[in-house]
Structures are given as structure tokens and as C-alpha cells.
Amino acid sequence: MPQAAQSIPPRPSAVPPTPPGTISRRGVATLEDARRSFLRMVSHELRTPLNSIIGFSEIIACELYGPLGAPQYREYADLVRESGLKMLALVNQVLEIIRLESGAADLDCVVQNLDDAVNDALEALAVEPRGVRLQVEGPTAALPPVVADHRALRTVLGALLQNAFAFSPDGGTVRLRAHRRSGVVEIEIEDEGKGVDPDDIPRLMRPFEQGENALTRRTQGAGLGLPIADQLCAAQGGGLALRCEPGRGLVAKVRLPAA
């Protein structure tokens, strides 16, 4: 009498199956690449019309080809230009974070005068001072030089000073300190605002995420200033750390190689 065929148990797979509802590491990497490609494409496509909007609105506001008539037209043209500049700044931030995440940042780190970098960053601030002043503190009259990229250094200082000025009270003081320690220059920027919840700090350092606190509710944008500053510091061989105590201002500490 023939014997019934015995079922052979399946061989265990070397790679465990992905549980339902989860994404493999390769899938996550693919999604990240797709996200960056999409953001890069959209950002580049937005740049051309934005430059046209900014340029033509400036021509209209300056009445280059003759008077507009009612003064409201000039005011509206200025508003269009300001809005276009804000959008262009956001597009540039998105492209910057994509370059940094992809490791494609083109940096030329050389000796930089820190006093000049601070002055340049102050001139480029996009916030109203409201009587807030910058107090520079250090062991000597001149700030210690650093080894950094010209544009990246000013981008970092600009983002941190922007936050500090925005969240200091009217007539307050933003303090900038710089000290050289063991081949590293430590730059601290401290404001007199209400600060943030320390638990929110890790979220503030991640791109496209914003913590639920006064720091993010009072600013416009996609929450890219701090993440860009963080990644630019790392790309220059340094680092960025934030600290805050309840009821006190935020302190941003930048570490960069000393010259």
C-alpha cells in the first residue's frame, strides 16, 4: 500500500519577513530619496517665477516706467515684493537642507574673522530690532578667529541671532560670548526671552518639525533655521547645542575649530 507523501516544512528564511504595517530599511531609504527629489524639484521650479515676481514688483514699486497714480498701488507692489522675498528665502532653505542631508555641501573652510562675520550677520537680519541691542563679551577686544566657510559661518550666526532678537523683549539685550578652549572656539548667543521647554529642544533641531512653544508659534517658516545651523556646524567640523532653563532665555552654543 503506497505511503502518503510527507509534507516538507519550509526552510527558514535568512531574512525575517517584514511585519505587516512596517517599512523595511530599504523602503525608508527609498522614501527619503523620493522626498528629497520632490523637494529639490519643487524648489527649483519655484525659483524662476519667484524671481520674476520679485523683479517686476520692484520695477512697479519704483515707478520705473512712469507714475502709478494712486499711492496704494506702490504699497501693494512693496507687499508683493516682500512676500516674494520671504518665499524665496524659504525655497533657499529647503535646497540648503537637502544639500546638507545629501552630503553635497560645498564648503571651503579657511581662517575667518569672527568680528566681521557677526557684523555681516547683523546687517542681514530680517527682524525689527525693537530696541534690542547686541552685547559682545569676551576676554579681549577682538573675537577669536575660527576656521570655517565664509557663507556657512554667516548663515549659522544669522539664524541664531535672528532667533535671539525675535524672542528678546523690547529693549532687551542679546549677549554674544566667544572663548578659545583647546583648539576650539566656543560661541554662545543668549537671549532674554521666555525660553522653551527643554523637552522640545530635540524636535527644534530636526528639519520640518516645530515644537509647541513660544519659539515656533511666534515665527514664520518651516522650522529650518536651527536644523540648517546644526548641520552646517557639523559640516565645518564643529557642533551646535541648545540649552534652556524654565523661565529663562535660550542659549545657543556653537563650537568651531580655532584658527
PDB file of N, CA and C in Angstrom, residues 160 175 177 187-191 226 240-243 250-254:
ATOM      1  N   LEU A 160      20.960  82.094  14.366  1.00  0.00           N
ATOM      2  CA  LEU A 160      20.920  82.154  15.832  1.00  0.00           C
ATOM      3  C   LEU A 160      20.626  83.572  16.328  1.00  0.00           C
ATOM      4  N   ARG A 175      23.219  88.613  24.199  1.00  0.00           N
ATOM      5  CA  ARG A 175      24.633  88.524  24.566  1.00  0.00           C
ATOM      6  C   ARG A 175      25.346  87.494  23.694  1.00  0.00           C
ATOM      7  N   ARG A 177      29.061  85.684  23.382  1.00  0.00           N
ATOM      8  CA  ARG A 177      30.351  85.432  24.023  1.00  0.00           C
ATOM      9  C   ARG A 177      31.149  84.463  23.164  1.00  0.00           C
ATOM     10  N   ILE A 187      31.236  79.750  20.813  1.00  0.00           N
ATOM     11  CA  ILE A 187      30.458  80.978  20.638  1.00  0.00           C
ATOM     12  C   ILE A 187      29.089  80.752  21.266  1.00  0.00           C
ATOM     13  N   GLU A 188      28.727  81.581  22.214  1.00  0.00           N
ATOM     14  CA  GLU A 188      27.422  81.477  22.864  1.00  0.00           C
ATOM     15  C   GLU A 188      26.580  82.702  22.536  1.00  0.00           C
ATOM     16  N   ILE A 189      25.337  82.472  22.150  1.00  0.00           N
ATOM     17  CA  ILE A 189      24.377  83.538  21.884  1.00  0.00           C
ATOM     18  C   ILE A 189      23.183  83.319  22.802  1.00  0.00           C
ATOM     19  N   GLU A 190      22.936  84.291  23.665  1.00  0.00           N
ATOM     20  CA  GLU A 190      21.898  84.149  24.696  1.00  0.00           C
ATOM     21  C   GLU A 190      20.886  85.288  24.578  1.00  0.00           C
ATOM     22  N   ASP A 191      19.606  84.925  24.628  1.00  0.00           N
ATOM     23  CA  ASP A 191      18.565  85.955  24.585  1.00  0.00           C
ATOM     24  C   ASP A 191      17.913  86.083  25.959  1.00  0.00           C
ATOM     25  N   LEU A 226      17.266  76.417  12.634  1.00  0.00           N
ATOM     26  CA  LEU A 226      18.118  75.700  13.585  1.00  0.00           C
ATOM     27  C   LEU A 226      18.692  74.407  13.003  1.00  0.00           C
ATOM     28  N   LEU A 240      26.609  72.271  17.335  1.00  0.00           N
ATOM     29  CA  LEU A 240      25.670  73.252  17.899  1.00  0.00           C
ATOM     30  C   LEU A 240      24.867  72.583  18.991  1.00  0.00           C
ATOM     31  N   ALA A 241      24.739  73.254  20.120  1.00  0.00           N
ATOM     32  CA  ALA A 241      23.940  72.738  21.229  1.00  0.00           C
ATOM     33  C   ALA A 241      23.075  73.874  21.770  1.00  0.00           C
ATOM     34  N   LEU A 242      21.866  73.516  22.196  1.00  0.00           N
ATOM     35  CA  LEU A 242      20.948  74.475  22.800  1.00  0.00           C
ATOM     36  C   LEU A 242      20.692  74.078  24.241  1.00  0.00           C
ATOM     37  N   ARG A 243      20.552  75.069  25.095  1.00  0.00           N
ATOM     38  CA  ARG A 243      20.162  74.787  26.481  1.00  0.00           C
ATOM     39  C   ARG A 243      19.237  75.887  26.973  1.00  0.00           C
ATOM     40  N   LEU A 250      16.987  81.345  25.920  1.00  0.00           N
ATOM     41  CA  LEU A 250      17.639  80.231  25.251  1.00  0.00           C
ATOM     42  C   LEU A 250      19.099  80.581  24.995  1.00  0.00           C
ATOM     43  N   VAL A 251      19.982  79.614  25.198  1.00  0.00           N
ATOM     44  CA  VAL A 251      21.414  79.787  24.934  1.00  0.00           C
ATOM     45  C   VAL A 251      21.818  78.807  23.842  1.00  0.00           C
ATOM     46  N   ALA A 252      22.373  79.343  22.749  1.00  0.00           N
ATOM     47  CA  ALA A 252      22.876  78.515  21.654  1.00  0.00           C
ATOM     48  C   ALA A 252      24.399  78.549  21.707  1.00  0.00           C
ATOM     49  N   LYS A 253      25.022  77.369  21.756  1.00  0.00           N
ATOM     50  CA  LYS A 253      26.486  77.289  21.808  1.00  0.00           C
ATOM     51  C   LYS A 253      27.007  76.648  20.528  1.00  0.00           C
ATOM     52  N   VAL A 254      27.826  77.398  19.806  1.00  0.00           N
ATOM     53  CA  VAL A 254      28.464  76.915  18.583  1.00  0.00           C
ATOM     54  C   VAL A 254      29.931  76.592  18.902  1.00  0.00           C
TER      55      VAL A 254
END
